[in-house]
Amino acid sequence: MTRLRTMSFTPAAERSVELCRALADSSPAADVWAALLILTLLLDESLASACLTRLGITLSWLRDGALGDAAATVARRHQDATLSGDSSMHQSNSEIDADSRCRAEGSGCNPGASLASIDDPSAFLAVLDRAREIARRESTDGVTSSVLLLAVLEQSAFVRERLAKAGATLQKVQESLLHVAAHSYLQRKLPSNHWKPLQRLMEIS
């Protein structure tokens, strides 16, 4: 029972995977899938998104082409749609259709769905498999967005090198994940009069 629980993906992580599939649109390029996974992790409010933002890995960074043209194009479209207030532009019709198809067929993330039913490149399957391995070893919540972030950094040399060039090395990401996780936990647990002074100290550190 524990094995099944730790192998399942959280809703936020599954959303990131499904949107990545929709955006990649069957591209054979492993680097495109890895870059788009970073993008979709950023778009979802999660510890992974907070960690990346804290390290300077933002939509603006992606928009400038730091992770390639595909991620830059989507980042630009998303930011432009946000500025114009046009939420309908966040996904194209083809992306929405692909997302719906993923949900109907099973994303391959949970134990009951078949990865073979989705035409993912082997490099992306390796990221998902690595995420499950990390979750079994280190997570009590299953495959979270944070676990996905670590998995894609470990598996994709392209993403690892580009993020490291921006100062977000694997070690820095691990440290930042611990920081934002502690930040989130303390904010939930402490009374506001205790939390605010501690928050200032954490921001300084």
mmCIF file with all atom_site columns, C-alpha atoms in Angstrom:
data_model
loop_
_atom_site.group_PDB
_atom_site.id
_atom_site.type_symbol
_atom_site.label_atom_id
_atom_site.label_alt_id
_atom_site.label_comp_id
_atom_site.label_asym_id
_atom_site.label_entity_id
_atom_site.label_seq_id
_atom_site.pdbx_PDB_ins_code
_atom_site.Cartn_x
_atom_site.Cartn_y
_atom_site.Cartn_z
_atom_site.occupancy
_atom_site.B_iso_or_equiv
_atom_site.pdbx_formal_charge
_atom_site.auth_seq_id
_atom_site.auth_comp_id
_atom_site.auth_asym_id
_atom_site.auth_atom_id
_atom_site.pdbx_PDB_model_num
ATOM 1   C CA . MET A 1 1   ? 0.000  0.000  0.000   1.00 0.00 ? 1   MET A CA 1
ATOM 2   C CA . THR A 1 2   ? 2.843  2.361  0.842   1.00 0.00 ? 2   THR A CA 1
ATOM 3   C CA . ARG A 1 3   ? 4.486  1.646  -2.514  1.00 0.00 ? 3   ARG A CA 1
ATOM 4   C CA . LEU A 1 4   ? 1.347  2.631  -4.395  1.00 0.00 ? 4   LEU A CA 1
ATOM 5   C CA . ARG A 1 5   ? 0.947  5.815  -2.386  1.00 0.00 ? 5   ARG A CA 1
ATOM 6   C CA . THR A 1 6   ? 4.514  6.966  -2.924  1.00 0.00 ? 6   THR A CA 1
ATOM 7   C CA . MET A 1 7   ? 4.377  6.195  -6.653  1.00 0.00 ? 7   MET A CA 1
ATOM 8   C CA . SER A 1 8   ? 1.267  8.290  -7.309  1.00 0.00 ? 8   SER A CA 1
ATOM 9   C CA . PHE A 1 9   ? 1.546  11.859 -8.550  1.00 0.00 ? 9   PHE A CA 1
ATOM 10  C CA . THR A 1 10  ? -0.029 14.751 -6.671  1.00 0.00 ? 10  THR A CA 1
ATOM 11  C CA . PRO A 1 11  ? -2.679 16.756 -8.577  1.00 0.00 ? 11  PRO A CA 1
ATOM 12  C CA . ALA A 1 12  ? -0.256 19.677 -9.065  1.00 0.00 ? 12  ALA A CA 1
ATOM 13  C CA . ALA A 1 13  ? 2.496  17.422 -10.415 1.00 0.00 ? 13  ALA A CA 1
ATOM 14  C CA . GLU A 1 14  ? 0.061  15.647 -12.709 1.00 0.00 ? 14  GLU A CA 1
ATOM 15  C CA . ARG A 1 15  ? -1.200 18.976 -14.066 1.00 0.00 ? 15  ARG A CA 1
ATOM 16  C CA . SER A 1 16  ? 2.372  19.955 -14.898 1.00 0.00 ? 16  SER A CA 1
ATOM 17  C CA . VAL A 1 17  ? 3.003  16.668 -16.702 1.00 0.00 ? 17  VAL A CA 1
ATOM 18  C CA . GLU A 1 18  ? -0.243 16.828 -18.669 1.00 0.00 ? 18  GLU A CA 1
ATOM 19  C CA . LEU A 1 19  ? 0.290  20.437 -19.732 1.00 0.00 ? 19  LEU A CA 1
ATOM 20  C CA . CYS A 1 20  ? 3.864  19.620 -20.716 1.00 0.00 ? 20  CYS A CA 1
ATOM 21  C CA . ARG A 1 21  ? 2.562  16.851 -22.976 1.00 0.00 ? 21  ARG A CA 1
ATOM 22  C CA . ALA A 1 22  ? 0.022  19.185 -24.537 1.00 0.00 ? 22  ALA A CA 1
ATOM 23  C CA . LEU A 1 23  ? 2.594  21.909 -25.177 1.00 0.00 ? 23  LEU A CA 1
ATOM 24  C CA . ALA A 1 24  ? 5.249  19.542 -26.518 1.00 0.00 ? 24  ALA A CA 1
ATOM 25  C CA . ASP A 1 25  ? 2.765  18.361 -29.171 1.00 0.00 ? 25  ASP A CA 1
ATOM 26  C CA . SER A 1 26  ? 4.654  15.101 -29.859 1.00 0.00 ? 26  SER A CA 1
ATOM 27  C CA . SER A 1 27  ? 8.001  16.835 -30.408 1.00 0.00 ? 27  SER A CA 1
ATOM 28  C CA . PRO A 1 28  ? 10.789 14.240 -30.632 1.00 0.00 ? 28  PRO A CA 1
ATOM 29  C CA . ALA A 1 29  ? 13.308 16.569 -28.964 1.00 0.00 ? 29  ALA A CA 1
ATOM 30  C CA . ALA A 1 30  ? 14.087 15.583 -25.368 1.00 0.00 ? 30  ALA A CA 1
ATOM 31  C CA . ASP A 1 31  ? 15.394 19.075 -24.563 1.00 0.00 ? 31  ASP A CA 1
ATOM 32  C CA . VAL A 1 32  ? 12.057 20.618 -25.597 1.00 0.00 ? 32  VAL A CA 1
ATOM 33  C CA . TRP A 1 33  ? 10.118 18.345 -23.241 1.00 0.00 ? 33  TRP A CA 1
ATOM 34  C CA . ALA A 1 34  ? 12.511 19.049 -20.360 1.00 0.00 ? 34  ALA A CA 1
ATOM 35  C CA . ALA A 1 35  ? 12.343 22.810 -20.931 1.00 0.00 ? 35  ALA A CA 1
ATOM 36  C CA . LEU A 1 36  ? 8.547  22.767 -21.138 1.00 0.00 ? 36  LEU A CA 1
ATOM 37  C CA . LEU A 1 37  ? 8.347  20.776 -17.909 1.00 0.00 ? 37  LEU A CA 1
ATOM 38  C CA . ILE A 1 38  ? 10.295 23.552 -16.170 1.00 0.00 ? 38  ILE A CA 1
ATOM 39  C CA . LEU A 1 39  ? 7.850  26.031 -17.703 1.00 0.00 ? 39  LEU A CA 1
ATOM 40  C CA . THR A 1 40  ? 4.753  24.135 -16.543 1.00 0.00 ? 40  THR A CA 1
ATOM 41  C CA . LEU A 1 41  ? 6.213  23.749 -13.048 1.00 0.00 ? 41  LEU A CA 1
ATOM 42  C CA . LEU A 1 42  ? 6.629  27.530 -12.965 1.00 0.00 ? 42  LEU A CA 1
ATOM 43  C CA . LEU A 1 43  ? 3.034  28.097 -14.081 1.00 0.00 ? 43  LEU A CA 1
ATOM 44  C CA . ASP A 1 44  ? 1.584  26.050 -11.213 1.00 0.00 ? 44  ASP A CA 1
ATOM 45  C CA . GLU A 1 45  ? 1.620  27.553 -7.717  1.00 0.00 ? 45  GLU A CA 1
ATOM 46  C CA . SER A 1 46  ? 3.761  25.063 -5.841  1.00 0.00 ? 46  SER A CA 1
ATOM 47  C CA . LEU A 1 47  ? 6.951  24.715 -3.839  1.00 0.00 ? 47  LEU A CA 1
ATOM 48  C CA . ALA A 1 48  ? 8.799  23.982 -7.090  1.00 0.00 ? 48  ALA A CA 1
ATOM 49  C CA . SER A 1 49  ? 7.559  27.243 -8.596  1.00 0.00 ? 49  SER A CA 1
ATOM 50  C CA . ALA A 1 50  ? 8.512  29.183 -5.455  1.00 0.00 ? 50  ALA A CA 1
ATOM 51  C CA . CYS A 1 51  ? 11.948 27.546 -5.438  1.00 0.00 ? 51  CYS A CA 1
ATOM 52  C CA . LEU A 1 52  ? 12.644 28.381 -9.083  1.00 0.00 ? 52  LEU A CA 1
ATOM 53  C CA . THR A 1 53  ? 11.410 31.957 -8.731  1.00 0.00 ? 53  THR A CA 1
ATOM 54  C CA . ARG A 1 54  ? 13.576 32.452 -5.647  1.00 0.00 ? 54  ARG A CA 1
ATOM 55  C CA . LEU A 1 55  ? 16.608 31.429 -7.736  1.00 0.00 ? 55  LEU A CA 1
ATOM 56  C CA . GLY A 1 56  ? 15.745 33.785 -10.598 1.00 0.00 ? 56  GLY A CA 1
ATOM 57  C CA . ILE A 1 57  ? 14.263 31.132 -12.894 1.00 0.00 ? 57  ILE A CA 1
ATOM 58  C CA . THR A 1 58  ? 11.140 32.979 -13.994 1.00 0.00 ? 58  THR A CA 1
ATOM 59  C CA . LEU A 1 59  ? 8.862  33.312 -17.009 1.00 0.00 ? 59  LEU A CA 1
ATOM 60  C CA . SER A 1 60  ? 10.842 36.402 -18.025 1.00 0.00 ? 60  SER A CA 1
ATOM 61  C CA . TRP A 1 61  ? 14.035 34.326 -17.958 1.00 0.00 ? 61  TRP A CA 1
ATOM 62  C CA . LEU A 1 62  ? 12.373 31.688 -20.139 1.00 0.00 ? 62  LEU A CA 1
ATOM 63  C CA . ARG A 1 63  ? 10.914 34.352 -22.406 1.00 0.00 ? 63  ARG A CA 1
ATOM 64  C CA . ASP A 1 64  ? 14.446 35.493 -23.256 1.00 0.00 ? 64  ASP A CA 1
ATOM 65  C CA . GLY A 1 65  ? 15.198 32.034 -24.678 1.00 0.00 ? 65  GLY A CA 1
ATOM 66  C CA . ALA A 1 66  ? 17.297 30.627 -21.852 1.00 0.00 ? 66  ALA A CA 1
ATOM 67  C CA . LEU A 1 67  ? 15.736 27.175 -22.322 1.00 0.00 ? 67  LEU A CA 1
ATOM 68  C CA . GLY A 1 68  ? 15.176 27.323 -26.048 1.00 0.00 ? 68  GLY A CA 1
ATOM 69  C CA . ASP A 1 69  ? 12.648 28.626 -28.542 1.00 0.00 ? 69  ASP A CA 1
ATOM 70  C CA . ALA A 1 70  ? 9.697  26.392 -27.630 1.00 0.00 ? 70  ALA A CA 1
ATOM 71  C CA . ALA A 1 71  ? 9.646  27.403 -23.959 1.00 0.00 ? 71  ALA A CA 1
ATOM 72  C CA . ALA A 1 72  ? 10.317 31.053 -24.899 1.00 0.00 ? 72  ALA A CA 1
ATOM 73  C CA . THR A 1 73  ? 7.349  31.133 -27.272 1.00 0.00 ? 73  THR A CA 1
ATOM 74  C CA . VAL A 1 74  ? 4.942  29.719 -24.686 1.00 0.00 ? 74  VAL A CA 1
ATOM 75  C CA . ALA A 1 75  ? 6.310  32.008 -21.948 1.00 0.00 ? 75  ALA A CA 1
ATOM 76  C CA . ARG A 1 76  ? 5.832  35.063 -24.168 1.00 0.00 ? 76  ARG A CA 1
ATOM 77  C CA . ARG A 1 77  ? 2.300  34.030 -25.085 1.00 0.00 ? 77  ARG A CA 1
ATOM 78  C CA . HIS A 1 78  ? 1.407  33.396 -21.455 1.00 0.00 ? 78  HIS A CA 1
ATOM 79  C CA . GLN A 1 79  ? 2.827  36.720 -20.236 1.00 0.00 ? 79  GLN A CA 1
ATOM 80  C CA . ASP A 1 80  ? 1.176  38.651 -23.052 1.00 0.00 ? 80  ASP A CA 1
ATOM 81  C CA . ALA A 1 81  ? -2.168 37.013 -22.311 1.00 0.00 ? 81  ALA A CA 1
ATOM 82  C CA . THR A 1 82  ? -1.787 37.765 -18.603 1.00 0.00 ? 82  THR A CA 1
ATOM 83  C CA . LEU A 1 83  ? -1.013 41.429 -19.281 1.00 0.00 ? 83  LEU A CA 1
ATOM 84  C CA . SER A 1 84  ? -3.979 41.762 -21.616 1.00 0.00 ? 84  SER A CA 1
ATOM 85  C CA . GLY A 1 85  ? -6.270 39.905 -19.224 1.00 0.00 ? 85  GLY A CA 1
ATOM 86  C CA . ASP A 1 86  ? -7.158 37.411 -21.961 1.00 0.00 ? 86  ASP A CA 1
ATOM 87  C CA . SER A 1 87  ? -7.196 34.086 -20.119 1.00 0.00 ? 87  SER A CA 1
ATOM 88  C CA . SER A 1 88  ? -8.429 32.336 -23.243 1.00 0.00 ? 88  SER A CA 1
ATOM 89  C CA . MET A 1 89  ? -4.991 32.822 -24.742 1.00 0.00 ? 89  MET A CA 1
ATOM 90  C CA . HIS A 1 90  ? -3.183 30.836 -22.052 1.00 0.00 ? 90  HIS A CA 1
ATOM 91  C CA . GLN A 1 91  ? -3.676 27.723 -24.128 1.00 0.00 ? 91  GLN A CA 1
ATOM 92  C CA . SER A 1 92  ? -4.390 27.338 -27.799 1.00 0.00 ? 92  SER A CA 1
ATOM 93  C CA . ASN A 1 93  ? -7.330 25.207 -28.913 1.00 0.00 ? 93  ASN A CA 1
ATOM 94  C CA . SER A 1 94  ? -5.008 22.392 -29.919 1.00 0.00 ? 94  SER A CA 1
ATOM 95  C CA . GLU A 1 95  ? -3.356 22.468 -26.495 1.00 0.00 ? 95  GLU A CA 1
ATOM 96  C CA . ILE A 1 96  ? -6.711 22.325 -24.729 1.00 0.00 ? 96  ILE A CA 1
ATOM 97  C CA . ASP A 1 97  ? -7.757 19.397 -26.934 1.00 0.00 ? 97  ASP A CA 1
ATOM 98  C CA . ALA A 1 98  ? -4.500 17.601 -26.181 1.00 0.00 ? 98  ALA A CA 1
ATOM 99  C CA . ASP A 1 99  ? -4.935 18.241 -22.473 1.00 0.00 ? 99  ASP A CA 1
ATOM 100 C CA . SER A 1 100 ? -8.461 16.826 -22.592 1.00 0.00 ? 100 SER A CA 1
ATOM 101 C CA . ARG A 1 101 ? -7.205 13.774 -24.471 1.00 0.00 ? 101 ARG A CA 1
ATOM 102 C CA . CYS A 1 102 ? -4.543 13.153 -21.837 1.00 0.00 ? 102 CYS A CA 1
ATOM 103 C CA . ARG A 1 103 ? -7.152 13.270 -19.085 1.00 0.00 ? 103 ARG A CA 1
ATOM 104 C CA . ALA A 1 104 ? -9.457 10.920 -20.985 1.00 0.00 ? 104 ALA A CA 1
ATOM 105 C CA . GLU A 1 105 ? -6.775 8.356  -21.757 1.00 0.00 ? 105 GLU A CA 1
ATOM 106 C CA . GLY A 1 106 ? -5.026 8.576  -18.399 1.00 0.00 ? 106 GLY A CA 1
ATOM 107 C CA . SER A 1 107 ? -1.957 10.688 -17.949 1.00 0.00 ? 107 SER A CA 1
ATOM 108 C CA . GLY A 1 108 ? 0.281  7.797  -17.051 1.00 0.00 ? 108 GLY A CA 1
ATOM 109 C CA . CYS A 1 109 ? 1.108  9.440  -13.737 1.00 0.00 ? 109 CYS A CA 1
ATOM 110 C CA . ASN A 1 110 ? -1.020 7.409  -11.354 1.00 0.00 ? 110 ASN A CA 1
ATOM 111 C CA . PRO A 1 111 ? -0.486 3.667  -10.745 1.00 0.00 ? 111 PRO A CA 1
ATOM 112 C CA . GLY A 1 112 ? -3.717 2.740  -12.539 1.00 0.00 ? 112 GLY A CA 1
ATOM 113 C CA . ALA A 1 113 ? -2.823 4.381  -15.847 1.00 0.00 ? 113 ALA A CA 1
ATOM 114 C CA . SER A 1 114 ? -0.552 3.001  -18.554 1.00 0.00 ? 114 SER A CA 1
ATOM 115 C CA . LEU A 1 115 ? 2.482  5.013  -19.630 1.00 0.00 ? 115 LEU A CA 1
ATOM 116 C CA . ALA A 1 116 ? 2.402  3.045  -22.885 1.00 0.00 ? 116 ALA A CA 1
ATOM 117 C CA . SER A 1 117 ? -0.881 4.732  -23.826 1.00 0.00 ? 117 SER A CA 1
ATOM 118 C CA . ILE A 1 118 ? 0.951  8.079  -24.283 1.00 0.00 ? 118 ILE A CA 1
ATOM 119 C CA . ASP A 1 119 ? 3.540  8.615  -26.987 1.00 0.00 ? 119 ASP A CA 1
ATOM 120 C CA . ASP A 1 120 ? 6.195  10.162 -24.747 1.00 0.00 ? 120 ASP A CA 1
ATOM 121 C CA . PRO A 1 121 ? 9.869  10.192 -25.773 1.00 0.00 ? 121 PRO A CA 1
ATOM 122 C CA . SER A 1 122 ? 12.067 7.825  -23.785 1.00 0.00 ? 122 SER A CA 1
ATOM 123 C CA . ALA A 1 123 ? 13.905 10.728 -22.127 1.00 0.00 ? 123 ALA A CA 1
ATOM 124 C CA . PHE A 1 124 ? 10.634 12.060 -20.693 1.00 0.00 ? 124 PHE A CA 1
ATOM 125 C CA . LEU A 1 125 ? 9.642  8.601  -19.466 1.00 0.00 ? 125 LEU A CA 1
ATOM 126 C CA . ALA A 1 126 ? 13.033 8.463  -17.753 1.00 0.00 ? 126 ALA A CA 1
ATOM 127 C CA . VAL A 1 127 ? 12.198 11.711 -15.922 1.00 0.00 ? 127 VAL A CA 1
ATOM 128 C CA . LEU A 1 128 ? 8.891  10.261 -14.696 1.00 0.00 ? 128 LEU A CA 1
ATOM 129 C CA . ASP A 1 129 ? 10.561 7.002  -13.641 1.00 0.00 ? 129 ASP A CA 1
ATOM 130 C CA . ARG A 1 130 ? 13.270 8.922  -11.794 1.00 0.00 ? 130 ARG A CA 1
ATOM 131 C CA . ALA A 1 131 ? 10.591 11.001 -10.064 1.00 0.00 ? 131 ALA A CA 1
ATOM 132 C CA . ARG A 1 132 ? 8.970  7.813  -8.792  1.00 0.00 ? 132 ARG A CA 1
ATOM 133 C CA . GLU A 1 133 ? 12.326 6.563  -7.507  1.00 0.00 ? 133 GLU A CA 1
ATOM 134 C CA . ILE A 1 134 ? 12.965 9.813  -5.633  1.00 0.00 ? 134 ILE A CA 1
ATOM 135 C CA . ALA A 1 135 ? 9.426  9.768  -4.213  1.00 0.00 ? 135 ALA A CA 1
ATOM 136 C CA . ARG A 1 136 ? 9.770  6.198  -2.939  1.00 0.00 ? 136 ARG A CA 1
ATOM 137 C CA . ARG A 1 137 ? 13.006 7.150  -1.182  1.00 0.00 ? 137 ARG A CA 1
ATOM 138 C CA . GLU A 1 138 ? 12.324 10.673 0.073   1.00 0.00 ? 138 GLU A CA 1
ATOM 139 C CA . SER A 1 139 ? 8.675  11.741 -0.153  1.00 0.00 ? 139 SER A CA 1
ATOM 140 C CA . THR A 1 140 ? 5.707  10.818 2.015   1.00 0.00 ? 140 THR A CA 1
ATOM 141 C CA . ASP A 1 141 ? 3.327  12.663 -0.304  1.00 0.00 ? 141 ASP A CA 1
ATOM 142 C CA . GLY A 1 142 ? 4.026  10.830 -3.560  1.00 0.00 ? 142 GLY A CA 1
ATOM 143 C CA . VAL A 1 143 ? 5.516  12.489 -6.621  1.00 0.00 ? 143 VAL A CA 1
ATOM 144 C CA . THR A 1 144 ? 5.183  16.202 -5.926  1.00 0.00 ? 144 THR A CA 1
ATOM 145 C CA . SER A 1 145 ? 6.145  19.154 -8.095  1.00 0.00 ? 145 SER A CA 1
ATOM 146 C CA . SER A 1 146 ? 9.362  19.427 -6.074  1.00 0.00 ? 146 SER A CA 1
ATOM 147 C CA . VAL A 1 147 ? 10.217 15.815 -6.837  1.00 0.00 ? 147 VAL A CA 1
ATOM 148 C CA . LEU A 1 148 ? 9.510  16.405 -10.542 1.00 0.00 ? 148 LEU A CA 1
ATOM 149 C CA . LEU A 1 149 ? 11.865 19.382 -10.478 1.00 0.00 ? 149 LEU A CA 1
ATOM 150 C CA . LEU A 1 150 ? 14.682 17.312 -8.980  1.00 0.00 ? 150 LEU A CA 1
ATOM 151 C CA . ALA A 1 151 ? 14.034 14.493 -11.445 1.00 0.00 ? 151 ALA A CA 1
ATOM 152 C CA . VAL A 1 152 ? 14.210 16.688 -14.549 1.00 0.00 ? 152 VAL A CA 1
ATOM 153 C CA . LEU A 1 153 ? 17.388 18.342 -13.262 1.00 0.00 ? 153 LEU A CA 1
ATOM 154 C CA . GLU A 1 154 ? 18.998 14.958 -12.706 1.00 0.00 ? 154 GLU A CA 1
ATOM 155 C CA . GLN A 1 155 ? 17.895 13.494 -16.041 1.00 0.00 ? 155 GLN A CA 1
ATOM 156 C CA . SER A 1 156 ? 18.290 16.446 -18.419 1.00 0.00 ? 156 SER A CA 1
ATOM 157 C CA . ALA A 1 157 ? 21.844 17.674 -18.920 1.00 0.00 ? 157 ALA A CA 1
ATOM 158 C CA . PHE A 1 158 ? 20.437 20.510 -21.054 1.00 0.00 ? 158 PHE A CA 1
ATOM 159 C CA . VAL A 1 159 ? 18.222 21.865 -18.255 1.00 0.00 ? 159 VAL A CA 1
ATOM 160 C CA . ARG A 1 160 ? 20.845 21.236 -15.590 1.00 0.00 ? 160 ARG A CA 1
ATOM 161 C CA . GLU A 1 161 ? 23.517 23.167 -17.517 1.00 0.00 ? 161 GLU A CA 1
ATOM 162 C CA . ARG A 1 162 ? 21.244 26.088 -18.449 1.00 0.00 ? 162 ARG A CA 1
ATOM 163 C CA . LEU A 1 163 ? 19.979 26.506 -14.886 1.00 0.00 ? 163 LEU A CA 1
ATOM 164 C CA . ALA A 1 164 ? 23.492 26.188 -13.477 1.00 0.00 ? 164 ALA A CA 1
ATOM 165 C CA . LYS A 1 165 ? 24.623 28.933 -15.864 1.00 0.00 ? 165 LYS A CA 1
ATOM 166 C CA . ALA A 1 166 ? 21.971 31.147 -14.251 1.00 0.00 ? 166 ALA A CA 1
ATOM 167 C CA . GLY A 1 167 ? 23.261 30.223 -10.785 1.00 0.00 ? 167 GLY A CA 1
ATOM 168 C CA . ALA A 1 168 ? 20.606 27.583 -10.062 1.00 0.00 ? 168 ALA A CA 1
ATOM 169 C CA . THR A 1 169 ? 22.791 24.526 -9.628  1.00 0.00 ? 169 THR A CA 1
ATOM 170 C CA . LEU A 1 170 ? 21.304 21.236 -8.453  1.00 0.00 ? 170 LEU A CA 1
ATOM 171 C CA . GLN A 1 171 ? 22.689 21.913 -4.978  1.00 0.00 ? 171 GLN A CA 1
ATOM 172 C CA . LYS A 1 172 ? 21.185 25.418 -4.954  1.00 0.00 ? 172 LYS A CA 1
ATOM 173 C CA . VAL A 1 173 ? 17.822 24.026 -6.049  1.00 0.00 ? 173 VAL A CA 1
ATOM 174 C CA . GLN A 1 174 ? 17.892 21.418 -3.273  1.00 0.00 ? 174 GLN A CA 1
ATOM 175 C CA . GLU A 1 175 ? 18.729 24.100 -0.705  1.00 0.00 ? 175 GLU A CA 1
ATOM 176 C CA . SER A 1 176 ? 16.026 26.413 -2.044  1.00 0.00 ? 176 SER A CA 1
ATOM 177 C CA . LEU A 1 177 ? 13.418 23.635 -1.922  1.00 0.00 ? 177 LEU A CA 1
ATOM 178 C CA . LEU A 1 178 ? 14.234 23.072 1.749   1.00 0.00 ? 178 LEU A CA 1
ATOM 179 C CA . HIS A 1 179 ? 13.978 26.806 2.405   1.00 0.00 ? 179 HIS A CA 1
ATOM 180 C CA . VAL A 1 180 ? 10.594 27.283 0.742   1.00 0.00 ? 180 VAL A CA 1
ATOM 181 C CA . ALA A 1 181 ? 9.236  24.075 2.313   1.00 0.00 ? 181 ALA A CA 1
ATOM 182 C CA . ALA A 1 182 ? 10.233 25.307 5.782   1.00 0.00 ? 182 ALA A CA 1
ATOM 183 C CA . HIS A 1 183 ? 8.813  28.734 4.960   1.00 0.00 ? 183 HIS A CA 1
ATOM 184 C CA . SER A 1 184 ? 5.476  27.179 3.927   1.00 0.00 ? 184 SER A CA 1
ATOM 185 C CA . TYR A 1 185 ? 5.317  24.855 6.933   1.00 0.00 ? 185 TYR A CA 1
ATOM 186 C CA . LEU A 1 186 ? 6.063  27.554 9.487   1.00 0.00 ? 186 LEU A CA 1
ATOM 187 C CA . GLN A 1 187 ? 3.592  29.955 7.904   1.00 0.00 ? 187 GLN A CA 1
ATOM 188 C CA . ARG A 1 188 ? 0.852  27.339 8.302   1.00 0.00 ? 188 ARG A CA 1
ATOM 189 C CA . LYS A 1 189 ? 1.794  26.357 11.839  1.00 0.00 ? 189 LYS A CA 1
ATOM 190 C CA . LEU A 1 190 ? 2.807  29.561 13.617  1.00 0.00 ? 190 LEU A CA 1
ATOM 191 C CA . PRO A 1 191 ? 0.515  32.344 14.858  1.00 0.00 ? 191 PRO A CA 1
ATOM 192 C CA . SER A 1 192 ? 0.863  35.464 12.708  1.00 0.00 ? 192 SER A CA 1
ATOM 193 C CA . ASN A 1 193 ? 2.512  37.479 15.517  1.00 0.00 ? 193 ASN A CA 1
ATOM 194 C CA . HIS A 1 194 ? 5.244  34.817 15.706  1.00 0.00 ? 194 HIS A CA 1
ATOM 195 C CA . TRP A 1 195 ? 5.492  34.231 11.973  1.00 0.00 ? 195 TRP A CA 1
ATOM 196 C CA . LYS A 1 196 ? 6.141  37.779 10.755  1.00 0.00 ? 196 LYS A CA 1
ATOM 197 C CA . PRO A 1 197 ? 9.430  38.366 12.670  1.00 0.00 ? 197 PRO A CA 1
ATOM 198 C CA . LEU A 1 198 ? 10.668 34.910 11.650  1.00 0.00 ? 198 LEU A CA 1
ATOM 199 C CA . GLN A 1 199 ? 9.710  35.587 8.039   1.00 0.00 ? 199 GLN A CA 1
ATOM 200 C CA . ARG A 1 200 ? 11.927 38.684 8.021   1.00 0.00 ? 200 ARG A CA 1
ATOM 201 C CA . LEU A 1 201 ? 14.845 36.633 9.311   1.00 0.00 ? 201 LEU A CA 1
ATOM 202 C CA . MET A 1 202 ? 14.298 33.958 6.632   1.00 0.00 ? 202 MET A CA 1
ATOM 203 C CA . GLU A 1 203 ? 14.169 36.593 3.896   1.00 0.00 ? 203 GLU A CA 1
ATOM 204 C CA . ILE A 1 204 ? 17.481 38.012 5.100   1.00 0.00 ? 204 ILE A CA 1
ATOM 205 C CA . SER A 1 205 ? 19.048 34.540 5.038   1.00 0.00 ? 205 SER A CA 1
#
